[in-house]
XYZ file of C-alpha atoms in Angstrom:
454
model
C 0.000 0.000 0.000
C 1.227 3.502 -0.787
C 2.346 5.701 2.084
C -0.107 8.554 2.808
C 0.840 12.008 1.662
C 2.408 14.042 4.440
C 1.478 17.615 5.178
C 4.060 18.939 2.720
C 2.896 16.774 -0.185
C -0.377 18.388 -1.141
C -2.101 16.550 -3.990
C -2.751 18.314 -7.286
C -5.971 20.294 -7.054
C -5.653 21.005 -3.333
C -8.405 23.382 -2.100
C -5.641 25.955 -1.579
C -5.462 26.275 -5.379
C -8.556 24.349 -6.558
C -10.399 21.241 -5.407
C -8.722 17.871 -4.974
C -9.288 15.825 -8.114
C -10.712 12.410 -7.328
C -9.854 10.953 -10.723
C -6.884 10.460 -12.998
C -3.409 8.904 -12.604
C -2.446 10.811 -9.452
C -5.556 9.674 -7.593
C -5.307 6.135 -8.952
C -1.694 5.864 -7.781
C -2.489 6.856 -4.193
C -6.185 7.096 -3.238
C -5.442 6.565 0.446
C -3.061 9.529 0.442
C -5.764 11.712 -1.065
C -8.271 10.616 1.579
C -5.740 11.311 4.343
C -5.252 14.820 2.992
C -8.990 15.456 2.680
C -9.525 14.490 6.325
C -7.535 17.569 7.358
C -10.531 19.700 6.299
C -12.953 17.957 8.651
C -15.560 15.222 8.142
C -16.041 16.344 4.536
C -14.276 18.325 1.853
C -15.038 19.752 -1.601
C -13.632 17.632 -4.424
C -13.943 17.384 -8.180
C -15.439 13.961 -8.937
C -14.970 14.676 -12.659
C -13.788 17.728 -14.629
C -15.942 20.728 -13.641
C -18.134 18.609 -11.351
C -17.795 19.566 -7.675
C -19.283 17.556 -4.832
C -18.859 17.512 -1.077
C -17.169 14.221 -0.112
C -17.830 12.659 3.298
C -14.641 11.038 4.619
C -15.629 10.411 8.263
C -17.249 7.134 9.343
C -19.567 8.871 11.829
C -20.534 11.581 9.340
C -21.184 8.946 6.675
C -23.571 7.112 8.993
C -25.306 10.408 9.816
C -25.952 11.129 6.141
C -26.906 7.561 5.218
C -29.299 7.183 8.150
C -30.971 10.602 7.948
C -33.387 10.469 4.975
C -35.358 13.466 6.258
C -32.421 15.793 5.624
C -30.565 13.924 2.858
C -32.480 12.568 -0.138
C -31.335 10.686 -3.242
C -33.378 12.286 -6.048
C -30.724 13.895 -8.256
C -33.298 16.032 -10.052
C -32.592 18.443 -7.184
C -28.957 18.892 -8.287
C -28.352 22.671 -8.436
C -25.393 22.681 -10.814
C -27.097 20.295 -13.230
C -30.316 22.323 -13.285
C -28.320 25.515 -13.847
C -26.403 24.048 -16.796
C -23.035 24.002 -15.004
C -22.376 20.265 -15.526
C -20.802 19.411 -18.909
C -23.227 17.467 -21.097
C -20.559 14.809 -21.763
C -19.397 14.536 -18.156
C -18.491 11.001 -17.037
C -20.284 11.840 -13.775
C -23.694 11.974 -15.446
C -24.126 8.211 -16.073
C -23.344 7.638 -12.398
C -25.362 10.512 -10.877
C -28.249 11.296 -13.246
C -31.753 10.423 -12.127
C -33.272 7.086 -13.122
C -36.674 5.749 -12.012
C -35.244 3.101 -9.714
C -34.944 2.488 -6.000
C -31.469 4.035 -5.870
C -32.680 7.511 -6.886
C -36.059 7.421 -5.128
C -37.192 8.511 -1.685
C -40.109 7.991 0.647
C -43.044 5.873 -0.520
C -41.709 5.546 -4.078
C -38.433 4.155 -2.762
C -40.192 1.788 -0.342
C -42.351 0.370 -3.140
C -39.491 -0.247 -5.574
C -37.108 -1.539 -2.921
C -39.679 -3.985 -1.555
C -40.088 -5.473 -5.023
C -36.319 -5.921 -5.308
C -35.743 -7.333 -1.813
C -38.703 -9.736 -2.034
C -37.553 -10.980 -5.443
C -33.977 -11.462 -4.255
C -35.254 -13.370 -1.212
C -36.586 -16.088 -3.511
C -33.111 -16.880 -4.891
C -32.067 -20.306 -3.626
C -28.672 -20.100 -1.912
C -27.503 -23.537 -3.000
C -28.572 -22.814 -6.571
C -26.650 -19.524 -6.468
C -23.523 -21.329 -5.279
C -23.926 -23.882 -8.074
C -24.396 -21.149 -10.663
C -21.276 -19.362 -9.422
C -19.208 -22.556 -9.362
C -20.332 -23.486 -12.852
C -19.491 -20.033 -14.196
C -16.120 -20.182 -12.443
C -15.387 -23.646 -13.835
C -16.168 -22.474 -17.349
C -13.871 -19.444 -17.117
C -11.030 -21.384 -15.471
C -11.313 -24.067 -18.156
C -10.521 -21.441 -20.791
C -7.046 -20.677 -19.421
C -6.085 -23.431 -16.971
C -4.556 -25.966 -19.350
C -2.646 -23.654 -21.661
C 1.109 -24.367 -21.607
C 1.964 -20.843 -20.501
C 0.509 -21.563 -17.050
C -0.394 -17.910 -16.638
C -3.542 -15.814 -16.568
C -4.717 -12.276 -15.947
C -7.477 -12.821 -13.417
C -9.294 -9.504 -13.694
C -10.052 -9.725 -17.412
C -10.232 -13.522 -17.622
C -12.064 -14.313 -14.388
C -13.234 -11.527 -12.043
C -14.902 -9.386 -14.719
C -16.859 -12.009 -16.690
C -17.906 -14.189 -13.740
C -20.564 -11.862 -12.232
C -21.912 -11.156 -15.729
C -22.501 -14.859 -16.324
C -24.127 -15.323 -12.914
C -26.468 -12.351 -13.323
C -27.476 -13.310 -16.875
C -28.367 -16.734 -15.502
C -30.324 -15.262 -12.565
C -32.258 -12.999 -14.927
C -33.291 -16.008 -17.033
C -31.712 -14.715 -20.229
C -31.812 -16.895 -23.349
C -28.427 -17.077 -25.118
C -28.754 -14.239 -27.624
C -30.331 -11.784 -25.183
C -27.754 -12.707 -22.549
C -24.977 -11.932 -25.031
C -26.368 -8.444 -25.588
C -26.975 -7.810 -21.870
C -23.314 -8.609 -21.194
C -22.115 -6.556 -24.172
C -24.267 -3.609 -23.087
C -23.310 -3.453 -19.415
C -19.640 -4.118 -20.242
C -19.712 -1.303 -22.788
C -21.231 1.105 -20.289
C -18.387 0.467 -17.839
C -15.851 0.808 -20.660
C -17.418 3.978 -22.081
C -18.366 2.406 -25.428
C -20.812 4.638 -27.368
C -24.270 3.141 -27.848
C -23.969 0.675 -24.961
C -26.988 2.160 -23.140
C -29.125 1.416 -26.187
C -27.756 -2.124 -26.489
C -28.516 -2.895 -22.849
C -31.926 -1.219 -22.910
C -32.942 -3.053 -26.061
C -31.849 -6.425 -24.699
C -33.667 -5.971 -21.385
C -36.802 -4.729 -23.165
C -36.835 -7.949 -25.216
C -36.216 -10.011 -22.073
C -39.168 -8.409 -20.284
C -41.429 -8.942 -23.310
C -40.332 -12.593 -23.399
C -41.151 -13.079 -19.707
C -44.582 -11.495 -20.254
C -45.273 -14.235 -22.801
C -43.461 -17.048 -20.992
C -42.961 -16.484 -17.252
C -40.299 -18.612 -15.599
C -38.589 -19.205 -12.246
C -36.118 -16.330 -12.572
C -35.468 -12.907 -11.055
C -36.992 -11.005 -13.988
C -40.305 -12.834 -13.723
C -40.413 -12.408 -9.936
C -39.980 -8.652 -10.285
C -42.742 -8.542 -12.895
C -45.141 -10.613 -10.808
C -44.518 -8.768 -7.530
C -47.518 -7.242 -5.788
C -46.001 -3.771 -6.266
C -47.127 -4.110 -9.913
C -44.069 -2.551 -11.496
C -44.431 -1.235 -15.031
C -42.172 -2.717 -17.688
C -40.062 0.453 -17.575
C -39.695 0.134 -13.804
C -38.698 -3.531 -14.126
C -36.093 -2.550 -16.712
C -34.555 0.084 -14.444
C -34.457 -2.253 -11.428
C -32.623 -4.822 -13.582
C -30.150 -2.152 -14.708
C -29.586 -1.195 -11.075
C -28.927 -4.802 -10.094
C -26.495 -5.203 -12.995
C -24.580 -1.966 -12.486
C -24.645 -2.153 -8.698
C -23.741 -5.839 -8.616
C -21.350 -6.764 -11.385
C -18.611 -4.091 -11.147
C -18.391 -4.180 -7.322
C -18.269 -7.984 -7.409
C -15.441 -7.835 -9.966
C -13.532 -5.561 -7.602
C -14.242 -7.724 -4.544
C -13.280 -10.992 -6.275
C -10.084 -9.503 -7.689
C -8.937 -7.738 -4.521
C -9.830 -10.648 -2.230
C -7.960 -13.093 -4.473
C -4.922 -10.809 -4.458
C -5.028 -10.455 -0.670
C -5.327 -14.206 -0.156
C -2.455 -14.956 -2.538
C -0.288 -12.102 -1.240
C 2.877 -12.615 0.776
C 1.408 -10.906 3.839
C -1.656 -13.169 4.122
C -1.624 -15.337 7.236
C -1.761 -19.016 6.307
C -4.814 -20.797 7.651
C -7.260 -17.902 7.564
C -10.436 -18.649 5.583
C -11.443 -16.997 2.341
C -14.239 -15.175 4.174
C -11.574 -13.189 6.043
C -10.017 -12.049 2.778
C -13.424 -10.911 1.524
C -14.090 -9.049 4.784
C -10.675 -7.371 4.687
C -11.200 -6.244 1.108
C -14.597 -4.777 2.040
C -13.084 -2.889 4.972
C -9.846 -1.654 3.425
C -10.606 -1.579 -0.311
C -14.338 -0.822 -0.547
C -15.399 -1.940 -4.059
C -17.756 1.038 -4.375
C -15.298 3.675 -3.228
C -17.156 6.983 -3.604
C -20.846 7.093 -4.449
C -24.342 7.384 -2.921
C -25.037 10.996 -3.908
C -27.363 12.696 -1.431
C -28.960 16.122 -1.676
C -29.619 18.093 1.528
C -33.232 19.243 1.755
C -31.973 22.301 3.650
C -28.622 23.804 4.573
C -26.880 21.477 7.041
C -23.848 22.248 9.189
C -21.750 19.127 9.673
C -18.494 19.243 11.619
C -17.938 22.910 10.866
C -18.695 22.622 7.150
C -21.830 23.941 5.500
C -23.620 21.496 3.205
C -25.898 23.607 1.037
C -29.367 22.505 0.036
C -29.475 20.558 -3.242
C -25.701 20.495 -3.723
C -24.519 16.868 -4.061
C -22.960 15.166 -1.048
C -21.147 11.908 -1.879
C -20.116 9.306 0.662
C -16.570 7.976 0.480
C -17.100 4.427 1.672
C -13.383 3.871 1.132
C -12.354 6.786 3.359
C -15.034 6.139 5.993
C -14.018 2.492 6.381
C -10.374 3.495 6.889
C -11.143 6.463 9.155
C -8.216 6.654 11.645
C -10.736 7.294 14.430
C -11.899 3.704 13.994
C -8.444 2.235 14.540
C -8.755 1.678 18.279
C -12.285 0.303 17.916
C -11.929 -1.927 14.854
C -11.295 -5.039 16.949
C -14.506 -4.437 18.900
C -16.630 -3.701 15.838
C -18.599 -6.399 14.090
C -16.918 -7.767 10.986
C -19.951 -6.435 9.116
C -19.756 -2.901 10.529
C -18.011 -1.662 7.385
C -19.928 0.602 5.012
C -19.013 -1.216 1.804
C -22.684 -2.151 1.378
C -23.922 1.226 2.588
C -26.267 1.773 5.524
C -29.713 3.133 6.262
C -32.749 2.839 3.971
C -30.605 2.574 0.819
C -28.240 -0.136 2.074
C -27.489 -2.737 -0.587
C -30.407 -5.207 -0.707
C -28.179 -7.911 -2.224
C -25.292 -7.884 0.247
C -25.742 -11.505 1.348
C -25.906 -12.963 -2.186
C -22.984 -10.725 -3.202
C -20.836 -11.986 -0.322
C -21.752 -15.571 -1.192
C -20.813 -15.100 -4.863
C -17.460 -13.534 -3.932
C -16.559 -16.294 -1.464
C -17.562 -19.039 -3.903
C -15.597 -17.415 -6.742
C -12.373 -17.187 -4.733
C -12.745 -20.661 -3.194
C -13.400 -22.257 -6.580
C -10.299 -20.618 -8.036
C -8.152 -21.897 -5.145
C -9.580 -25.403 -5.327
C -9.307 -25.769 -9.085
C -5.779 -24.304 -9.277
C -4.186 -25.396 -5.974
C -0.740 -23.914 -6.658
C -1.913 -20.595 -8.118
C 0.232 -17.645 -7.051
C 0.670 -14.003 -7.983
C 3.448 -13.060 -10.358
C 4.025 -9.697 -8.637
C 3.802 -8.504 -5.001
C 0.434 -7.163 -3.837
C 1.857 -3.710 -3.106
C 2.918 -3.253 -6.748
C -0.546 -3.895 -8.185
C -2.194 -0.853 -9.766
C -5.691 0.490 -9.132
C -8.104 1.869 -11.705
C -7.911 5.707 -11.671
C -11.651 6.175 -11.197
C -13.409 7.729 -8.198
C -16.353 5.357 -8.244
C -14.728 2.001 -7.543
C -11.586 0.539 -5.974
C -10.671 -2.104 -8.504
C -7.392 -3.633 -9.587
C -6.380 -2.994 -13.182
C -4.705 -6.393 -13.538
C -4.000 -9.454 -11.397
C -1.294 -11.580 -13.088
C -0.984 -15.128 -11.732
C 0.847 -18.359 -12.573
C 0.025 -22.002 -11.898
C 0.748 -25.515 -13.085
C -1.294 -26.068 -16.267
C -4.006 -28.667 -15.823
C -7.316 -29.721 -17.299
C -9.942 -28.713 -14.793
C -13.046 -30.803 -14.198
C -16.009 -29.375 -12.349
C -17.027 -32.846 -11.241
C -14.307 -33.053 -8.576
C -12.602 -30.082 -7.000
C -8.940 -30.247 -6.126
C -8.694 -30.101 -2.300
C -5.649 -27.866 -2.431
C -6.398 -25.418 0.338
C -7.759 -26.982 3.540
C -9.467 -23.785 4.651
C -11.175 -23.278 1.293
C -12.223 -26.910 1.163
C -13.619 -26.774 4.687
C -15.654 -23.691 3.818
C -17.108 -25.432 0.786
C -17.990 -28.462 2.869
C -20.013 -26.177 5.126
C -22.042 -25.180 2.049
C -22.747 -28.574 0.469
C -23.728 -27.419 -2.998
C -23.799 -30.076 -5.653
C -21.337 -29.409 -8.447
C -22.085 -29.691 -12.137
C -21.671 -33.207 -13.445
C -20.419 -32.041 -16.831
C -16.661 -32.200 -17.315
C -14.759 -29.063 -18.164
C -12.779 -29.188 -21.371
C -9.577 -27.269 -21.770
C -10.090 -26.316 -25.398
C -11.707 -22.968 -26.169
C -15.366 -23.431 -27.138
C -16.088 -23.529 -30.859
C -19.651 -22.308 -30.379
C -20.314 -19.041 -32.186
C -21.968 -16.142 -30.445
C -21.205 -14.058 -27.397
C -19.948 -14.990 -23.961
C -23.270 -16.154 -22.554
C -24.062 -18.273 -25.617
C -20.689 -19.981 -25.352
C -21.151 -20.560 -21.629
C -24.588 -22.129 -22.067
C -23.283 -24.301 -24.896
C -20.457 -25.472 -22.616
C -22.931 -26.364 -19.839
C -24.826 -28.508 -22.355
C -21.635 -30.181 -23.576
C -21.995 -28.778 -27.093
């Protein structure tokens, strides 16, 4: 980990000569140093989250809880955003896809929020835990099979494993047929990568999926949302699905990648379970680093700083979780006291399934490739220079090449094996082949063909 900036090393864009910039190479190289510097201004500080987009960033754990748990004074509807309404936010700003209003639970308040959130939480509650573990293991087996037996004995786990795995799991949970699943994955991946037209691709694919489920309901998350007593419109169903995709896939990629790197790192204590690596990544490397825009309904004084009505206040989950004031209390706090999943009425409704997917993904990797190790030290890994997430750019590993079969896991790591035994999910009976699939189509089509042995 980088050393924090000292008092003499003021980051570019310091409030003394402009706001701290929470994006770009300087921030990506040392986010913790930037947070340490921002704490000198109090529980919050003004930052630029993107060029010409200023927000107030909460860096204190206590202040973050106050904002997250006080919906009377801090609301989520970004249609209140002063600068946006006054035309002061660039039309092509990368902040707009993250902060602009959408008719979903994330940007709603009061009764509207309660209605949409209840539909999401009730639908998620019907997901069978053992089935979710099986889906995650099967997706992991498929991805590992694509690189595990190549003579090079090397892989880049972010691009080849951590990024595609949640996309496969979610497409399966949504009940996507192959061609629609391909476009869902292409659309959401393109949105994260900034590919023009990706919004339209994703919207078109989900619109077709919803129309399909109207004609042929099934036992999947899409149908459950549509059949919920809240009677969501098709547009509302679409936006809840987009929220689940965007709020679930990228953070899971970050959590799987960082937790794998921690577990395989030189400083990891042998014998600790995978769950501890996940928990440590959530505490120290919050996957959603800076987000949850709130808008004060009135001027609020917080720790000596004035938060003006309808000016955006973002919560730095990354800074709050590593607040130095928590240091002496961290041992007494619950392992789940971190804010990686938020808090208050907008806390992540899928935190338990997300944790289960992350644990299963890391355990499956360790069991299938028992001698996997990183090719570089953890401290030299680079982080994506974005304010929104704390995600590794790459995770290069090496291992002994082998043909992996999903029918029998390699019991390489006793702690990982023991954890899997405590969740006795049946594994797929289809063998994994080492050759790249010949099936044409996108990622989801190829995955489904592999599960059918085609």
